[in-house]
Coordinates of C-alpha atoms in Angstrom, one line a residue:
X17 CA 26.2 -78.8 12.1
X18 CA 23.3 -80.3 14.2
X19 CA 20.1 -81.5 12.5
X20 CA 18.1 -78.6 14.2
X21 CA 20.7 -76.0 12.9
X22 CA 20.5 -77.5 9.5
X23 CA 16.7 -77.2 9.4
X24 CA 16.9 -73.6 10.7
X25 CA 19.5 -72.8 8.1
X26 CA 17.4 -74.3 5.3
X27 CA 14.3 -72.3 6.5
X28 CA 16.4 -69.1 6.6
X29 CA 17.7 -69.8 3.0
X30 CA 14.2 -70.3 1.6
X31 CA 12.9 -67.2 3.3
X32 CA 15.5 -64.7 2.3
X33 CA 16.6 -65.8 -1.2
X34 CA 15.1 -64.1 -4.3
X35 CA 15.0 -65.6 -7.7
X36 CA 17.5 -64.1 -10.1
X37 CA 17.0 -63.5 -13.9
X38 CA 19.6 -65.3 -16.0
X39 CA 20.1 -64.8 -19.8
X40 CA 22.4 -66.9 -21.9
X41 CA 22.7 -65.3 -25.3
X42 CA 25.4 -64.8 -28.0
X43 CA 28.0 -66.6 -25.9
X44 CA 27.5 -64.4 -22.9
X45 CA 25.8 -65.2 -19.6
X46 CA 24.1 -62.4 -17.5
X47 CA 22.8 -62.8 -13.9
X48 CA 20.5 -60.1 -12.4
X49 CA 19.1 -60.2 -8.9
X50 CA 17.2 -57.8 -6.7
X51 CA 18.9 -58.3 -3.4
X52 CA 17.0 -58.7 -0.1
X53 CA 18.8 -55.6 1.1
X54 CA 17.3 -53.6 -1.8
X55 CA 19.1 -52.6 -4.9
X56 CA 20.5 -54.9 -7.6
X57 CA 23.5 -57.2 -8.2
X58 CA 24.5 -58.0 -11.8
X59 CA 27.2 -60.3 -13.2
X60 CA 28.2 -60.8 -16.8
X61 CA 30.3 -63.8 -18.0
X62 CA 32.1 -63.5 -21.4
X63 CA 35.3 -64.3 -23.2
X64 CA 37.7 -61.7 -22.0
X65 CA 41.3 -60.8 -21.1
X66 CA 44.0 -61.1 -23.7
X67 CA 43.5 -64.9 -24.0
X68 CA 39.7 -64.6 -24.4
X69 CA 39.1 -66.9 -21.5
X70 CA 35.5 -67.3 -20.4
X71 CA 35.0 -65.9 -16.9
X72 CA 33.1 -63.1 -15.1
X73 CA 33.9 -59.9 -16.9
X74 CA 31.7 -57.3 -15.2
X75 CA 30.1 -57.0 -11.8
X76 CA 27.7 -54.2 -10.9
X77 CA 25.9 -52.9 -7.8
X78 CA 22.9 -50.8 -8.4
X79 CA 23.8 -50.6 -12.1
X80 CA 27.3 -49.2 -11.3
X81 CA 30.3 -51.3 -12.4
X82 CA 32.4 -52.2 -9.4
X83 CA 34.6 -54.9 -11.0
X84 CA 35.7 -55.1 -14.6
X85 CA 38.0 -57.8 -16.0
X86 CA 40.4 -55.7 -18.0
X87 CA 43.2 -58.0 -16.6
X88 CA 43.4 -61.1 -14.5
X89 CA 40.7 -62.0 -12.0
X90 CA 41.7 -65.6 -12.1
X91 CA 45.4 -65.8 -11.9
X92 CA 48.2 -66.9 -14.2
X93 CA 51.3 -69.1 -13.6
X94 CA 54.8 -67.8 -13.8
X95 CA 57.0 -70.8 -14.9
X96 CA 60.7 -70.5 -14.0
X97 CA 62.9 -69.7 -16.9
X98 CA 60.0 -69.6 -19.3
X99 CA 57.4 -66.9 -18.5
X100 CA 53.7 -66.5 -17.8
X101 CA 50.8 -68.7 -19.0
X102 CA 47.1 -68.2 -18.5
X103 CA 44.9 -65.3 -17.4
X104 CA 45.7 -62.1 -19.3
X105 CA 49.2 -63.1 -20.4
X106 CA 50.2 -63.6 -24.0
X107 CA 53.3 -65.3 -25.4
X108 CA 54.4 -62.4 -27.7
X109 CA 51.6 -62.2 -30.1
X110 CA 50.2 -65.7 -29.3
X111 CA 47.7 -66.7 -26.7
X112 CA 49.1 -68.6 -23.8
X113 CA 45.7 -70.2 -23.0
X114 CA 42.3 -70.9 -24.5
X115 CA 38.8 -72.0 -23.4
X116 CA 37.9 -75.5 -24.6
X117 CA 34.4 -75.7 -23.2
X118 CA 31.7 -73.9 -21.2
X119 CA 28.7 -75.5 -19.5
X120 CA 25.9 -73.4 -17.9
X121 CA 23.2 -74.5 -15.6
X122 CA 20.5 -72.9 -13.4
X123 CA 19.4 -74.7 -10.3
X124 CA 20.7 -77.9 -11.9
X125 CA 18.9 -77.3 -15.3
X126 CA 21.3 -77.3 -18.2
X127 CA 21.0 -74.1 -20.3
X128 CA 21.8 -73.6 -23.9
X129 CA 22.8 -70.4 -25.7
X130 CA 19.7 -68.5 -26.6
X131 CA 17.6 -68.9 -23.5
X132 CA 16.4 -66.9 -20.4
X133 CA 15.2 -68.3 -17.1
X134 CA 14.9 -67.6 -13.3
X135 CA 17.0 -69.4 -10.7
X136 CA 18.5 -69.1 -7.2
X137 CA 21.9 -70.4 -8.1
X138 CA 23.8 -70.2 -11.4
X139 CA 26.6 -72.6 -12.2
X140 CA 29.2 -71.9 -14.9
X141 CA 31.8 -74.5 -15.6
X142 CA 34.8 -73.6 -17.8
X143 CA 37.6 -75.8 -19.1
X144 CA 40.7 -74.0 -20.2
X145 CA 44.0 -75.1 -21.7
X146 CA 47.2 -73.4 -20.5
X147 CA 50.3 -73.7 -22.7
X148 CA 54.0 -73.7 -22.0
X149 CA 55.4 -70.2 -22.9
X150 CA 58.5 -71.6 -24.7
X151 CA 57.5 -75.0 -26.2
X152 CA 53.7 -74.2 -26.7
X153 CA 53.0 -77.7 -25.4
X154 CA 50.2 -78.2 -23.0
X155 CA 51.2 -77.2 -19.5
X156 CA 47.9 -77.9 -17.6
X157 CA 44.2 -78.3 -17.8
X158 CA 42.4 -75.6 -15.8
X159 CA 38.8 -76.3 -14.7
X160 CA 37.0 -73.4 -13.1
X161 CA 33.5 -73.7 -11.6
X162 CA 31.7 -70.5 -10.7
X163 CA 28.5 -70.4 -8.6
X164 CA 26.7 -67.1 -8.6
X165 CA 24.1 -66.5 -5.9
X166 CA 22.8 -63.5 -4.0
X167 CA 25.7 -61.1 -3.9
X168 CA 28.6 -63.6 -4.3
X169 CA 30.6 -65.6 -6.8
X170 CA 32.0 -68.8 -5.4
X171 CA 35.0 -70.1 -7.4
X172 CA 36.2 -73.7 -7.3
X173 CA 39.4 -74.3 -9.3
X174 CA 41.3 -77.4 -10.3
X175 CA 44.6 -77.6 -12.2
X176 CA 45.8 -80.9 -13.7
X177 CA 49.4 -80.6 -14.8
X178 CA 50.3 -82.4 -18.0
X179 CA 53.7 -80.8 -18.7
X180 CA 56.3 -82.9 -20.5
X181 CA 58.8 -82.4 -17.7
X182 CA 58.7 -81.1 -14.2
X183 CA 58.5 -77.3 -14.0
X184 CA 59.1 -74.8 -11.2
X185 CA 56.1 -72.5 -10.6
X186 CA 57.6 -69.3 -9.3
X187 CA 54.3 -67.6 -8.7
X188 CA 50.6 -68.5 -9.0
X189 CA 48.0 -65.9 -8.1
X190 CA 44.8 -67.8 -7.8
X191 CA 42.3 -65.2 -6.8
X192 CA 42.7 -61.6 -7.8
X193 CA 40.7 -58.4 -7.6
X194 CA 39.9 -56.0 -10.4
X195 CA 37.8 -53.7 -8.3
X196 CA 37.3 -50.2 -9.7
X197 CA 38.3 -47.1 -7.8
X198 CA 39.1 -48.8 -4.4
X199 CA 40.3 -46.2 -1.9
X200 CA 41.3 -48.4 1.0
X201 CA 41.9 -52.0 1.9
X202 CA 41.4 -54.2 5.0
X203 CA 43.1 -57.5 5.6
X204 CA 41.7 -59.2 8.7
X205 CA 44.4 -61.4 10.2
X206 CA 47.0 -59.6 8.1
X207 CA 49.2 -56.5 8.2
X208 CA 46.3 -54.2 7.4
X209 CA 44.0 -55.0 10.2
X210 CA 42.8 -51.4 10.2
X211 CA 41.5 -49.7 7.1
X212 CA 44.5 -48.5 5.2
X213 CA 44.6 -46.0 2.3
X214 CA 45.1 -47.8 -1.0
X215 CA 48.4 -46.1 -1.8
X216 CA 49.9 -47.4 1.5
X217 CA 48.9 -51.0 0.9
X218 CA 51.8 -53.3 -0.1
X219 CA 52.3 -57.0 0.9
X220 CA 53.0 -59.3 3.8
X221 CA 54.4 -62.8 4.4
X222 CA 52.8 -66.1 5.4
X223 CA 54.7 -66.2 8.7
X224 CA 53.5 -62.7 9.7
X225 CA 49.8 -63.6 9.1
X226 CA 49.0 -67.2 9.8
X227 CA 45.3 -66.5 10.0
X228 CA 45.0 -64.4 6.9
X229 CA 42.4 -65.6 4.3
X230 CA 40.5 -62.5 3.2
X231 CA 41.0 -59.0 1.9
X232 CA 38.3 -56.4 1.6
X233 CA 38.4 -53.3 -0.6
X234 CA 36.2 -50.2 -0.3
X235 CA 35.2 -47.6 -2.9
X236 CA 32.6 -44.9 -3.0
X237 CA 30.2 -47.5 -4.5
X238 CA 30.6 -50.3 -2.0
X239 CA 32.8 -53.1 -0.8
X240 CA 34.4 -56.2 -2.4
X241 CA 35.7 -59.1 -0.2
X242 CA 37.9 -61.9 -1.5
X243 CA 37.7 -64.8 0.9
X244 CA 40.0 -67.8 0.3
X245 CA 38.9 -71.1 1.9
X246 CA 41.7 -72.9 3.8
X247 CA 41.2 -76.1 1.8
X248 CA 43.6 -77.1 -0.9
X249 CA 46.0 -74.4 -2.0
X250 CA 44.2 -72.1 0.4
X251 CA 46.2 -73.7 3.2
X252 CA 49.2 -71.9 1.7
X253 CA 51.2 -75.2 1.9
X254 CA 52.9 -74.3 -1.4
X255 CA 54.1 -70.9 0.0
X256 CA 57.1 -70.7 2.2
X257 CA 56.9 -68.9 5.6
X258 CA 59.1 -66.1 4.4
X259 CA 57.2 -65.7 1.1
X260 CA 54.3 -63.3 0.6
X261 CA 50.7 -64.5 0.7
X262 CA 49.1 -61.1 -0.1
X263 CA 50.0 -58.5 -2.6
X264 CA 48.1 -55.2 -2.7
X265 CA 48.1 -52.1 -4.9
X266 CA 50.1 -53.8 -7.6
X267 CA 49.2 -53.0 -11.2
X268 CA 45.9 -51.7 -9.9
X269 CA 45.2 -55.2 -8.4
X270 CA 45.4 -57.1 -5.2
X271 CA 46.2 -60.9 -5.1
X272 CA 46.0 -64.0 -3.0
X273 CA 49.3 -65.8 -3.7
X274 CA 48.9 -69.6 -3.6
X275 CA 52.1 -71.1 -5.0
X276 CA 55.7 -69.8 -4.6
X277 CA 58.7 -71.5 -6.2
X278 CA 57.4 -75.0 -6.0
X279 CA 57.8 -77.9 -8.5
X280 CA 54.9 -79.4 -10.4
X281 CA 55.0 -82.5 -12.6
X282 CA 52.7 -84.4 -14.9
X283 CA 49.9 -86.0 -13.0
X284 CA 49.9 -83.4 -10.1
X285 CA 46.6 -81.9 -9.3
X286 CA 45.9 -78.7 -7.3
X287 CA 42.6 -77.2 -6.0
X288 CA 41.4 -74.1 -4.3
X289 CA 38.1 -72.5 -3.4
X290 CA 37.3 -68.9 -2.8
X291 CA 34.3 -66.5 -2.6
X292 CA 34.0 -63.0 -4.1
X293 CA 31.3 -61.0 -2.3
X294 CA 30.0 -57.4 -3.0
X295 CA 28.0 -55.4 -0.6
X296 CA 27.0 -51.8 0.2
X297 CA 27.9 -51.8 3.8
X298 CA 29.2 -54.4 6.4
X299 CA 27.3 -55.7 9.3
X300 CA 30.1 -54.8 11.7
X301 CA 33.1 -52.6 11.3
X302 CA 35.2 -51.5 14.2
X303 CA 38.5 -51.4 12.2
X304 CA 39.2 -47.7 12.2
X305 CA 41.3 -45.4 14.4
X306 CA 42.8 -47.9 16.8
X307 CA 43.7 -51.5 17.5
X308 CA 42.5 -54.3 15.2
X309 CA 38.7 -54.6 15.5
X310 CA 35.9 -56.8 14.3
X311 CA 34.5 -56.9 10.7
X312 CA 31.6 -58.9 9.4
X313 CA 29.6 -59.0 6.1
X314 CA 26.9 -61.1 4.6
X315 CA 27.4 -63.3 1.5
X316 CA 26.8 -66.8 0.2
X317 CA 28.9 -70.0 0.7
X318 CA 28.1 -73.5 -0.5
X319 CA 24.5 -72.6 -1.4
X320 CA 23.7 -70.9 2.0
X321 CA 23.5 -67.3 3.2
X322 CA 26.3 -66.8 5.7
X323 CA 27.8 -64.1 7.9
X324 CA 31.6 -63.9 7.4
X325 CA 33.0 -62.7 10.7
X326 CA 36.6 -61.7 11.5
X327 CA 37.8 -61.1 15.1
X328 CA 41.3 -60.4 16.3
X329 CA 43.3 -63.5 16.9
X330 CA 40.6 -65.9 15.7
X331 CA 40.1 -67.9 12.5
X332 CA 37.4 -66.7 10.1
X333 CA 33.9 -67.7 11.1
X334 CA 31.2 -68.5 8.5
X335 CA 27.9 -68.4 10.4
X336 CA 24.8 -69.6 8.6
X337 CA 22.1 -66.9 8.6

């Protein structure tokens, strides 16, 4: 980005961003913002899912819940010959994972439980321990960093594998959607390049959709987009060409698949980065009733307001606004 563009982007950011109200109380973190478009955006972080992992548990637009973490929103691992670990999965009546630590900061200021403040960007860092389903030994250390800003939650994930012997990860779903009441789905760059009724959404392979990195769901209350950056696991390097990269309408959820039948060993480290965005209406939508069209929406990425734009046959554009 040129120096002039950087200055313009910074000026735009300062002009359009509102301060959010943040409360950290009784082990829960709440983020409330009046958005520039009007209306409100609310996020709650809490210990949730079967493993009581600390993550965003509820997202609301205009006080209506649009995403509730009754199951995984950050995915689990399926270990070959052993079972699932992490997320919402238990080992019988035992937890397969737990949260070791949580650190909260607002615009760089460390927050302690029992305070309230205003900020433009909330940061929540969580360290989880995931255990082997059979041996109960430590499988990996999961570090999740969540940045909440405007109408978006940016997630940066790191997994450090500490397993006693190499293991095959049959499936790892990094970024999942728990949207409520979605009626249709759009996958720019994928099989569902036109809005498709939710009951008709299934899955597609890496080879069939080399430009796929985002799925968008629509309900009567708004839209939710799940954008996966192409860095790290988002490049799909750990998914074979004939394997699926998107799974939709499965157990009421949709998934980005990031690992498929690949070996991990002690000392290996994987990373991925994605952005969840909620909005009332897109900037552009010509994805109905014909050939693949253009779709665009506004969100936040790396601390800046951006326009996410998808056009047929092109990689995703993130345009600073």
